[in-house]
Every structure is written in C-alpha cells, then in structure tokens.
C-alpha cells in the first residue's frame, strides 16, 4: 500500500503541509495548476526531489480519481501527457481569491477607491499625512471574520503616526476570532473612529471624478454627518478558487453555500470532508486568511497521520470509530446505481463490471442498505434493541400503555434517550437515522410494537450529512403505506435531537407515547401480525 | 439634541479633543450596559453611552451645552458595570468643569462663590453662627442626661474637629443635635470652628478642582491653627 | 492630608460603640420596620475612588440600634441612586429630580419600611423632599447618627 500523500494547491497552507510531511518522512506529491516559481519550491518539476520521495508537478491538472482511502488512483495531466499516481490520502489546499465588493457599496475602482488588500500593501504612500480615509466593512452583508481583521489591520497601518483620520464604517464587526478584539483595541489606540450601522445605512455616492461622499447618521448620538474622504477602502470577500468546481466533482465532495469544500456540519473535524482520506485545508475549506494557514496545516498533518495509523491497524485504538462496512451482493445487484448516487461518503466504487463498497472508505452509516431497492446490500449495523424485555399483555384496556420501539442514532438519539428503555420501550441503536429501512419500521410493528419512533440527528448534525433526511423520507413513506392499508400513520414518527438534549428526548418520547395511547393496541387487529409479546428486531434484518 | 439642519462634516470634528483625559473612553465597545444601569438614561434623549460616544468624537460644544451632565447624579452605577472600566462619572464631572462658571445651573456656583467670599454657603457672619450654635447647645442641655452640655468652639488641641453641613445651620437646626449628643455621651474631646466650618464641598459637583482645593486648604488651615489631629467630615 | 487622621462617621460611631463609650437601647424603635438607603458616595463611589466601599459598617451600626431592619433591593454595589446626587438638589432641575426619586420610593415601599435610615445629607434631603409628592407622606427619614442619638442610654 502506498504512503504517498497527494497535495493539490498553491496556498501557503499547502506548502506548510508539504514541509511538515517532508520532515516526517512521509512521501508527498504536490500538484500545482501553475508554475512553481511563485511558490519558492526549488525542485525541478516532475522529478522526485533530492531530499527523498517528494515530487512536484507544475502546470498539472487533476482529471479523475478512483479508489478508496489508502488507495486512491488519481489521473493527472501535464503537457497534454496523462499519467496516474496513487496516494493514501489527498489534501486539497488551493489558494482562494480576494474579491473586492465594489458593487455592494455602489462604487467603482478609481485612484480614490481601492480594495483592502491593495490599500494595506500601500498604506504608507496611499495619501498625504493628515488626509482622511473611509474603510467599509460588512455594512450590507456580514463580513467574513478574516476580512474584518484585514480591514482593521489596514486601518491601523494607514492611521499610525501620520496624523491621518481613518473612519471605519461597519455592520457587525467580526472580532470573535483569535486576536480580533486586540486588533480593535489597537485600532482605537491608533485613533480609528468606528461607525456601526445596525438599523440604518449610510448613503454612499460616487462622483464622476471618482470621489466618494458618505452621508449618514451616527446611531448612538443621532447626529447626522457627511464625509468626503481622500481615499475609500472597500471590503473584500474571500472566495474559493475556481478550480474547486472541478475538484469537488472529481472527488465527489460536498460543498458549503460559498463553494468551499467543507459543509457547516458539526461532525466535521477541522479538515475532514464527507470522504474518508480526502481532506480540505486552508482556503479550500473555508474563507480563511493566510494567518490561519498554520492551524489548518497542523490539523491536516494530524488527520493524515491518524488515517495512516488507522489504515495500518484497522482494529486499533483509532479515535475515529467507524461502523461495520456494507457489502453488495453481486448476485442480487441490478446495477441501478442508487447506492453509488446516495452514499454520502463516496465509498461505493464503480467498476466496469460491478459495483463494490470500498471498505476503507465506508463509514458504516447503512444508508445504502436501507435505500437499496433490491435489498442487495448486506449491512450488520442494525441490531436488536438494548433492553428488549417481555411486556405482559395488558388485557385491561383502561390501563393500556403502548409498547414502543425507538430506533435511535448512536450519535444523537441513543445518547439523549439513554434512560428511556423500559419493559414497554425498546431502544434500537442504529449507526445513522438513514440506516433505518421501511422493513425495519414495519417489522417493529409486526413484532407487536404499538408505535415506532426514529430519533435521528438534526439536519446539519448528521455525520453522514444526508442520513437524517433519508430517515425522515423512510418514515414518511411508511406513514403513507399505513394510511393506504387502513392503518394509523401516527404509529411511526421521525424526530430529531442532539446528544445533549436528554430532557427534550424524554418529552418527545412521552408525547409520542401519549399519542399512541389514543390509538388502540396493535393486537386488536389494526396491523396484521403475530400476537403481542416480545418486541425484538432480528439482527441485521433487511428487506426480504 | 440632534441637529436637524445640515449634517456636520466629519473632517471638522476634533476627535482628539479629550485624548489627554485619563479615562480610557476609546475602548468603549458601545455595549450599552452603562445606559441600562443609569437612573437618568433617556432624559433629554441622553444616556451614558451616548455621552461617551460624544466624548470619543470630540463633540465638546454639544457636551458642555447639554443639560444632561448636570441632570446626571454622578451615582457611578455606569462605572461599576462598565466592562472596559472607562470611568464615566468622572468624565461627566470633567465636562461640568468645562462650562463657563456663570452658566453653572441653579445655586451651585452662587453658593461656591459665597463660600469663597465668606467661608460658608450662607454668607453667615461669625457672630450669627456662634449665636445659633449656642442656642442649640442650650436646648440640648435642657434634655435629660445632657445637663451642662456645651459646644466647644475653636478648642485648641481637641482630638476631633467636626465640620458642619450648611443646611443644619440654615434651617434644620434640630438636626445639629444628634451628632453633638453622641459626642457628649462618648465624652469625646471635640470641637467645631467659628471660621470655615462649612463641610459641603460643591467643587465636587461643579467640576471645579480649584474651588475644591480651596475649601480643603481652609479646613487644613483650621486644623493647623488649632493643633487638631483628626477630622470628622460628616458631609 | 497625611498630616491628619480622618474619620468617617462610621468609623467614629463604631469606635464609640465597640469601646463601650456609648450604650444603645434597641427598644426605642421596636415595632418599627426600618430600612437602609446606601449612598453612592460612601458605597460604590468610595470603592471606585479609594478602593474601599463602606458597605458593612453602616449595617453593623444599624443592627446595634434596631433588630428588625430590611435591605432595599438591589443594594450595596448595585444600589440605585436616590436622585439627590451630584448636586441635583441645587441645579434647579426639580422635575427631573423628583422623577429619579420614583424608583427609590418604589424600592422603599416594596421593602415595607416606614423608617428609612440614611448616612448622607444629600440623600436625606432628596428622600425627605420627594416622599410626600410620591405618595409616602408617612415615611420617616433619619440620619444614621440621628438614630444612634435617639437610642442613646444616658446616665441621669
């Protein structure tokens, strides 16, 4: 198995990762879309470096990727020559772009109007001593924290020691990041004056000459002011590299609303993506500034080392617990590609003659098994409940206490509802809300449960990203089936909780139990099935 | 407060006007805790946060002319809640001190001038003061347990010198008695002075450090002359 | 100022009581509901200016004079100004001053007290000055040392 780590990108973060891996004697392959000179990398491109097995390929594009964590095959092209390299993991760290937000402020670039990065670079000779400068930051849309820092740094550089007046116009000034408040303090010490707009907006006008006139009311004093600054500094936004479009497609990565390669999911460790062994770092992951690069580089090194360790010793003491892998039964599979399409971890591999689960990439969520229309995927992750106790038949209808099965995601519902199991409530831990199939729900009812509840993660908390949504769809589908067959759709329900929502989980369960109490017991014949007794789900039960 | 006319040109503000003040007003986060704690927030559409903001923008004229610094009771609640420990009530006093003395509202300045001229706010001559004091002393002496009570005036070498609030001499003579009776009961070696007996220091309120100093110096002069070591300043 | 010793009224009263130089009779105000108004200058502002606020001293003295006394809420560092601070008794802004007094009077009313003890001339003047107008004409306001003087046990 290869130990190569393929790094894609030209950012300081990418260089930092490469340097650290080199120190650790882990071989790297650096892929640059442009030339190497700008990056200060001295090795001849396309060759292995003299310091060991470290290669750099410049003017190289990524064209495809197959395989799974520990054994990725990446198709590349340089000088119209295609070639392939294998890698245990891939780190994407393409440099972002800083896009001036002229439009947002109704301004156009001119000698008197320029973006933060340019103003900061030329702070010294930007304008004569004693002049006035307006800085715009996050007035009409929330600024990125990194850009608030950049704007404050720029304001300090302009204001310091030159008798210049810097007026800083902002909305929600983002000082929550490391050093943000200190920057604010320093800027105030340098004499920067802030105007914060929460319920009003300044009127910004640009003359034909390029000069800017700002009219506004200071919200604290209520005083109207006007300013015609010598120089106006316009906010920027850190945007993802345009190359991330094709990279996201090739590596089948989820993106956030801004186009970066990490969704705002609480389960995502610093540089992880939806795919095991594909990492996004630095400005490929989120709108980060250069000063954030070391932190992301360290996180990437940690993630790579963890992965290599886990691959070497799959049964070891990994902190990244994965569920049991799924397996496609080649005789039953009809190649409908449902699993390939829905696997949130990109772990289903497509071969010319078959589909297979890449074991090292499978996170064991079980969504594929639950959704496979043929029941062709074996998955052992859903097992019988924790305290499947026998409940005595309550013949006295007045004392009817409904029996329930709760399918609870191990990452949320199972923890929140850990005190729920009783002789009337069986808790079935599942690796993901998406692992629950129509058959699981119906089986539970047939085994004598009066109701079945799926306790899954909130959207955005789901480790499998889409799992909780699949869970909801499954429940809704079964509700429709019950409705059409004369049953009560209210017997199955989908609710979301987080692991720390114990009391909410309890009241959710109690409420559901109360709703069920209004229905008659299952054994009275609403749902056909065996006599009521033990509630238990067969181990690994799938559609039959 | 707000100007309805043309907006002011920002360039013309003297932002550094109060930069020498020790109060670190530039660190104001405009969080508004001060305004929430202030008993007089809202009057004249003013509050401490707005006050600090105007200081930080160097709006001297508007501040000195405003009624608000005088309506503020300088109770210091804003100071105790301010996360940046800015010291707002001290700045209010500074602004008060910047107003032309003849525009200090109400009786404060007049009283202060009277003190400077005559030694007390009332402009009361020494013999009248002594008359009032002895009159009150006689009344005390008539009460059971206080026979022979006398007020020691200008007693050299007394252990304690006590100042007097002018309103007790003016209209509320009855209230002079309480403390004196305690002195008598405790067999204290005490005295009051016939000059500069005034214990109220209105320089504190008008922001006038010079006047405040003058009054303190007068009391010290008395203590030096009478060789008294301890001062009780019940005001 | 270092040439002299300075006493606050609290120092001197506590000294007299602890040294046994005065004796106090708690029965004088038995049956009355008493409360204590904390002046900004002796408490919060003293703490801010001199690093020490006189919070507990007046309370101790009060406890030597009466058994049944109650705190106003909030108190100590968070107490609210009576409205007589900063020379407002003399600025001529009487309407505003009476309005500030409203919160203080409400606070006193909620405490159920019919006697308010203050150790400050300004507070005394203010609370006494607004109580009629704000609907507590029967409220009695006394100086702390007045209370002490009232409780003095004299040898005949």
Coordinates of C-alpha atoms in Angstrom, one line a residue, chain B:
Chain B
X1 CA -30.2 67.3 21.0
X2 CA -29.8 66.3 17.3
X3 CA -29.2 68.9 14.8
X4 CA -32.0 69.0 12.3
X5 CA -30.0 71.2 9.9
X6 CA -27.1 70.2 7.7
X7 CA -25.0 67.2 8.6
X8 CA -21.7 68.1 10.1
X9 CA -18.6 67.5 8.1
X10 CA -16.8 64.6 9.9
X11 CA -13.4 66.1 8.9
X12 CA -14.1 69.1 11.2
X13 CA -14.6 67.1 14.4
X14 CA -11.7 67.4 16.8
X15 CA -11.5 63.7 17.5
X16 CA -8.5 64.0 19.8
X17 CA -10.1 66.8 21.9
X18 CA -10.2 64.7 25.1
X19 CA -7.3 62.4 24.4
X20 CA -5.4 63.7 27.5
X21 CA -8.1 62.5 29.8
X22 CA -7.1 59.5 31.9
X23 CA -10.5 57.8 31.2
X24 CA -9.9 55.1 28.5
X25 CA -13.0 56.1 26.6
X26 CA -11.6 54.9 23.3
X27 CA -12.1 51.3 24.4
X28 CA -15.8 51.8 24.7
X29 CA -17.5 48.8 23.0
X30 CA -20.8 50.7 22.8
X31 CA -22.3 47.7 24.6
X32 CA -24.8 49.8 26.5
X33 CA -24.5 48.3 29.9
X34 CA -23.9 51.8 31.3
X35 CA -27.1 53.0 29.7
X36 CA -29.0 50.1 31.2
X37 CA -27.7 50.8 34.7
X38 CA -28.2 54.6 34.5
X39 CA -31.1 56.0 36.5
X40 CA -31.3 59.1 34.3
X41 CA -30.9 57.4 30.9
X42 CA -33.5 58.7 28.4
X43 CA -33.8 62.2 29.9
X44 CA -33.1 64.7 27.1
X45 CA -32.7 61.7 24.8
X46 CA -29.3 61.1 26.5
X47 CA -27.6 58.3 28.2
X48 CA -24.0 57.5 29.4
X49 CA -23.2 55.5 26.2
X50 CA -24.1 58.5 24.1
X51 CA -22.1 60.7 26.4
X52 CA -19.0 58.5 26.0
X53 CA -19.6 58.4 22.3
X54 CA -19.7 62.2 22.0
X55 CA -16.5 62.4 24.1
X56 CA -14.8 60.0 21.8
X57 CA -15.8 62.1 18.8
X58 CA -14.6 65.3 20.5
X59 CA -18.0 66.9 20.4
X60 CA -17.1 69.5 23.1
X61 CA -19.6 72.2 22.4
X62 CA -22.6 69.8 22.3
X63 CA -21.5 68.2 25.6
X64 CA -20.8 71.4 27.5
X65 CA -24.0 73.0 26.5
X66 CA -26.1 69.9 27.2
X67 CA -28.3 69.8 30.4
X68 CA -27.6 66.1 30.8
X69 CA -24.2 66.2 32.6
X70 CA -26.0 68.3 35.2
X71 CA -29.0 66.0 35.4
X72 CA -26.7 63.0 35.9
X73 CA -26.4 62.4 39.6
X74 CA -22.9 61.0 39.2
X75 CA -24.0 58.0 41.1
X76 CA -21.4 55.8 39.5
X77 CA -23.6 52.9 38.5
X78 CA -22.4 53.1 35.0
X79 CA -18.8 52.9 36.2
X80 CA -19.4 49.8 38.2
X81 CA -21.0 47.9 35.3
X82 CA -18.7 49.1 32.5
X83 CA -16.7 46.1 31.2
X84 CA -13.9 48.3 30.0
X85 CA -13.7 50.3 33.3
X86 CA -14.0 53.6 31.5
X87 CA -15.0 55.8 34.5
X88 CA -17.9 57.7 33.0
X89 CA -19.0 59.7 36.0
X90 CA -15.5 61.2 36.3
X91 CA -15.9 62.3 32.7
X92 CA -19.2 63.9 33.5
X93 CA -17.6 65.9 36.2
X94 CA -14.8 67.0 33.7
X95 CA -17.5 68.2 31.3
X96 CA -19.3 70.1 34.1
X97 CA -16.0 71.8 34.9
X98 CA -15.7 73.0 31.3
X99 CA -18.9 75.0 31.4
X100 CA -18.5 78.8 31.9
X101 CA -18.9 79.4 35.6
X102 CA -21.7 81.9 35.2
X103 CA -23.6 79.2 33.3
X104 CA -23.4 76.6 36.0
X105 CA -27.1 75.8 36.7
X106 CA -29.0 76.6 39.9
X107 CA -27.5 77.6 43.1
X108 CA -24.2 75.7 42.9
X109 CA -22.0 78.4 41.6
X110 CA -23.5 81.1 43.6
X111 CA -23.1 79.1 46.8
X112 CA -19.5 78.3 45.8
X113 CA -18.7 82.0 45.3
X114 CA -20.4 82.8 48.6
X115 CA -18.2 80.2 50.3
X116 CA -15.1 81.7 48.7
X117 CA -16.0 85.2 49.9
X118 CA -17.4 84.5 53.4
X119 CA -16.3 81.0 54.3
X120 CA -19.8 79.4 54.1
X121 CA -22.6 79.0 51.6
X122 CA -25.0 81.1 53.6
X123 CA -22.7 84.1 53.9
X124 CA -23.4 83.9 57.6
X125 CA -21.3 86.2 59.8
X126 CA -19.3 84.6 62.5
X127 CA -21.3 86.1 65.4
X128 CA -24.6 84.8 64.0
X129 CA -23.1 81.4 63.6
X130 CA -22.0 81.3 67.2
X131 CA -25.4 82.6 68.3
X132 CA -27.2 79.7 66.5
X133 CA -24.8 77.1 67.8
X134 CA -25.0 78.3 71.4
X135 CA -28.8 78.4 71.2
X136 CA -28.9 74.8 70.0
X137 CA -26.5 73.9 72.8
X138 CA -28.8 75.3 75.4
X139 CA -31.6 73.3 74.1
X140 CA -29.6 70.1 74.3
X141 CA -28.6 71.0 77.9
X142 CA -32.2 71.0 78.8
X143 CA -32.7 67.4 77.7
X144 CA -32.5 64.8 80.5
X145 CA -29.0 63.3 80.7
X146 CA -27.3 66.2 78.9
X147 CA -27.2 68.8 81.6
X148 CA -24.3 71.2 81.3
X149 CA -23.9 70.4 77.6
X150 CA -21.7 73.0 75.7
X151 CA -20.4 73.1 72.2
X152 CA -16.6 73.5 72.3
X153 CA -15.8 76.2 69.7
X154 CA -12.3 76.6 68.4
X155 CA -10.9 74.4 71.1
X156 CA -7.2 74.1 70.7
X157 CA -5.7 70.6 70.8
X158 CA -9.1 68.9 70.6
X159 CA -9.0 65.2 69.4
X160 CA -11.5 65.7 66.6
X161 CA -12.7 68.6 64.5
X162 CA -16.1 68.2 63.0
X163 CA -17.3 70.2 60.0
X164 CA -21.0 71.1 59.6
X165 CA -23.4 71.0 56.7
X166 CA -24.7 74.4 56.0
X167 CA -28.3 73.3 55.9
X168 CA -28.2 72.4 59.5
X169 CA -27.2 75.9 60.4
X170 CA -29.6 77.4 58.0
X171 CA -33.0 75.8 58.6
X172 CA -32.5 72.4 60.1
X173 CA -31.0 73.4 63.5
X174 CA -32.7 70.4 65.1
X175 CA -30.5 68.1 63.2
X176 CA -27.4 69.6 64.6
X177 CA -28.1 68.0 67.9
X178 CA -27.8 64.3 67.0
X179 CA -24.0 64.1 66.5
X180 CA -23.2 66.5 69.2
X181 CA -25.2 64.4 71.7
X182 CA -23.3 61.4 70.7
X183 CA -20.0 63.3 71.3
X184 CA -21.3 64.3 74.7
X185 CA -22.3 60.8 75.6
X186 CA -19.0 59.3 74.4
X187 CA -17.1 62.0 76.4
X188 CA -15.3 63.0 73.2
X189 CA -12.8 65.8 73.1
X190 CA -14.2 67.5 70.1
X191 CA -14.6 71.0 68.6
X192 CA -16.1 72.9 65.8
X193 CA -14.6 76.1 64.3
X194 CA -16.2 79.5 64.1
X195 CA -14.5 80.2 60.7
X196 CA -14.7 77.9 57.7
X197 CA -17.0 75.5 59.4
X198 CA -18.6 74.6 56.1
X199 CA -18.3 70.9 55.3
X200 CA -20.0 70.9 52.0
X201 CA -17.7 71.0 49.0
X202 CA -19.6 71.9 45.9
X203 CA -16.5 72.0 43.8
X204 CA -17.1 68.2 43.6
X205 CA -20.4 68.9 41.8
X206 CA -19.4 71.7 39.5
X207 CA -16.3 70.0 38.4
X208 CA -14.2 72.8 39.8
X209 CA -10.9 71.4 41.2
X210 CA -9.7 74.8 42.2
X211 CA -12.7 75.5 44.4
X212 CA -12.5 72.0 45.9
X213 CA -8.9 72.5 46.8
X214 CA -9.5 75.9 48.3
X215 CA -12.1 74.5 50.7
X216 CA -9.9 71.6 51.7
X217 CA -7.0 74.0 52.3
X218 CA -9.2 76.2 54.6
X219 CA -10.0 73.2 56.8
X220 CA -6.4 72.2 57.0
X221 CA -5.5 75.7 58.0
X222 CA -8.0 75.5 60.8
X223 CA -6.6 72.2 62.0
X224 CA -3.1 73.5 61.9
X225 CA -4.0 76.6 63.8
X226 CA -5.9 74.7 66.5
X227 CA -3.4 71.8 66.5
X228 CA -6.0 69.2 65.9
X229 CA -5.1 65.8 64.7
X230 CA -8.3 64.2 63.5
X231 CA -11.0 65.4 61.1
X232 CA -14.6 64.2 61.0
X233 CA -16.3 65.2 57.8
X234 CA -19.8 64.0 58.0
X235 CA -20.8 65.6 54.7

